[in-house]
C-alpha positions as semicolon CSV with decimal commas, in nm:
position;residue;x (nm);y (nm);z (nm)
1;M;3,778;1,796;-9,587
2;K;4,055;1,914;-9,349
3;K;3,857;2,228;-9,275
4;L;3,546;2,023;-9,190
5;N;3,748;1,795;-8,960
6;K;3,891;2,099;-8,778
7;I;3,543;2,244;-8,730
8;I;3,404;1,914;-8,600
9;F;3,702;1,873;-8,365
10;S;3,666;2,232;-8,235
11;V;3,292;2,198;-8,175
12;T;3,343;1,862;-8,001
13;L;3,615;2,010;-7,778
14;I;3,398;2,307;-7,681
15;L;3,100;2,082;-7,602
16;M;3,320;1,856;-7,387
17;M;3,450;2,157;-7,191
18;F;3,093;2,272;-7,118
19;L;2,988;1,919;-7,026
20;F;3,276;1,866;-6,781
21;A;3,235;2,213;-6,632
22;G;2,869;2,143;-6,560
23;C;2,922;1,794;-6,417
24;S;3,089;1,894;-6,094
25;G;2,765;2,026;-5,940
26;A;2,972;2,231;-5,697
27;K;2,997;2,598;-5,653
28;Y;3,158;2,764;-5,357
29;S;3,199;3,140;-5,379
30;I;3,423;3,248;-5,092
31;S;3,495;3,609;-5,000
32;G;3,638;3,794;-4,705
33;G;3,964;3,722;-4,532
34;S;4,133;3,595;-4,221
35;T;3,880;3,725;-3,962
36;K;3,548;3,705;-4,152
37;T;3,466;3,473;-4,439
38;T;3,142;3,457;-4,636
39;I;3,070;3,132;-4,817
40;E;2,799;3,117;-5,082
41;V;2,728;2,757;-5,168
42;S;2,529;2,580;-5,435
43;A;2,655;2,223;-5,428
44;D;2,551;1,862;-5,462
45;D;2,604;1,602;-5,190
46;G;2,971;1,535;-5,117
47;N;3,116;1,832;-5,306
48;Y;3,428;1,969;-5,138
49;G;3,580;2,316;-5,105
50;E;3,831;2,509;-4,894
51;A;3,797;2,854;-4,737
52;F;4,067;3,105;-4,640
53;V;4,319;3,021;-4,369
54;M;4,221;3,182;-4,037
55;D;4,469;3,275;-3,766
56;I;4,289;3,214;-3,437
57;N;4,462;3,351;-3,128
58;K;4,407;3,289;-2,757
59;N;4,081;3,426;-2,619
60;K;3,915;3,410;-2,962
61;I;3,612;3,211;-3,071
62;V;3,472;3,120;-3,411
63;K;3,111;3,221;-3,477
64;I;2,916;3,063;-3,761
65;D;2,592;3,216;-3,888
66;S;2,393;3,004;-4,132
67;Q;2,166;3,155;-4,392
68;L;2,140;2,825;-4,578
69;E;1,819;2,772;-4,771
70;K;1,848;2,392;-4,785
71;G;2,086;2,108;-4,709
72;E;2,376;2,104;-4,465
73;L;2,734;2,220;-4,479
74;Q;2,994;2,016;-4,297
75;I;3,279;2,241;-4,186
76;D;3,602;2,075;-4,073
77;F;3,843;2,309;-3,898
78;A;4,178;2,175;-4,014
79;E;4,506;2,276;-3,853
80;V;4,750;2,387;-4,124
81;I;5,117;2,475;-4,156
82;N;5,265;2,715;-4,406
83;T;5,530;2,530;-4,608
84;A;5,640;2,833;-4,813
85;T;5,988;2,972;-4,759
86;G;6,132;3,315;-4,828
87;D;5,942;3,526;-5,077
88;E;5,721;3,245;-5,204
89;P;5,343;3,283;-5,180
90;D;5,182;3,106;-4,885
91;D;5,137;2,733;-4,939
92;Y;4,942;2,554;-4,667
93;E;4,943;2,185;-4,584
94;I;4,658;2,035;-4,383
95;V;4,796;1,863;-4,073
96;N;4,499;1,756;-3,867
97;T;4,123;1,808;-3,840
98;I;4,051;1,965;-3,501
99;K;3,669;1,995;-3,503
100;T;3,384;1,905;-3,734
101;I;3,059;2,102;-3,732
102;N;2,745;2,037;-3,939
103;I;2,556;2,357;-4,016
104;K;2,185;2,354;-4,107
105;P;1,955;2,638;-4,217
106;G;1,916;2,899;-3,940
107;D;2,197;2,767;-3,717
108;Q;2,411;3,007;-3,514
109;V;2,705;2,824;-3,361
110;E;3,009;2,920;-3,152
111;V;3,316;2,698;-3,187
112;D;3,610;2,698;-2,946
113;L;3,909;2,534;-3,115
114;D;4,091;2,475;-2,783
115;F;4,426;2,624;-2,891
116;A;4,569;2,908;-3,098
117;G;4,697;2,847;-3,449
118;E;4,625;2,866;-3,819
119;F;4,316;2,679;-3,937
120;M;4,153;2,623;-4,274
121;P;3,780;2,557;-4,284
122;T;3,720;2,275;-4,533
123;L;3,368;2,240;-4,668
124;T;3,159;1,942;-4,770
125;A;2,798;1,963;-4,887
126;V;2,561;1,719;-4,715
127;G;2,272;1,668;-4,951
128;E;2,187;1,930;-5,210
129;T;2,301;2,247;-5,033
130;S;2,246;2,614;-5,113
131;G;2,265;2,946;-4,932
132;T;2,520;3,149;-4,738
133;V;2,732;3,081;-4,430
134;V;2,938;3,348;-4,251
135;I;3,236;3,247;-4,037
136;S;3,387;3,517;-3,812
137;I;3,650;3,530;-3,542
138;E;3,555;3,728;-3,231
139;K;3,671;3,778;-2,873
140;K;3,545;3,526;-2,621
141;S;3,272;3,664;-2,397
């Protein structure tokens, strides 16, 4: 009987893990680094994610190229500060949202953040959203 209870408990636990993993409806696959970030998204309305911190200097502009298939991606450029000290890994705290941009399929947008600093693009799906968005930092023309 104990063996049967252990098996039932194990199967129930595994099924619950799969159920909860599938419920989020969000998937952000983020690659790249501090000057170019590629975001692959497959998310339901309202799902949130965070991209890599970008260091944007004077005379630089952010370019966003949308290859979304459907939906919209709201990108908030949040000013961040690094709270890590010494040899600790970077630990960023969001201070303030500077600009909000809604990206639709086919959009190509340039964003001037008005001042130099470290920024983290935060992501929110608007509607059922899927596709790819590329964010890059380039010199102002």
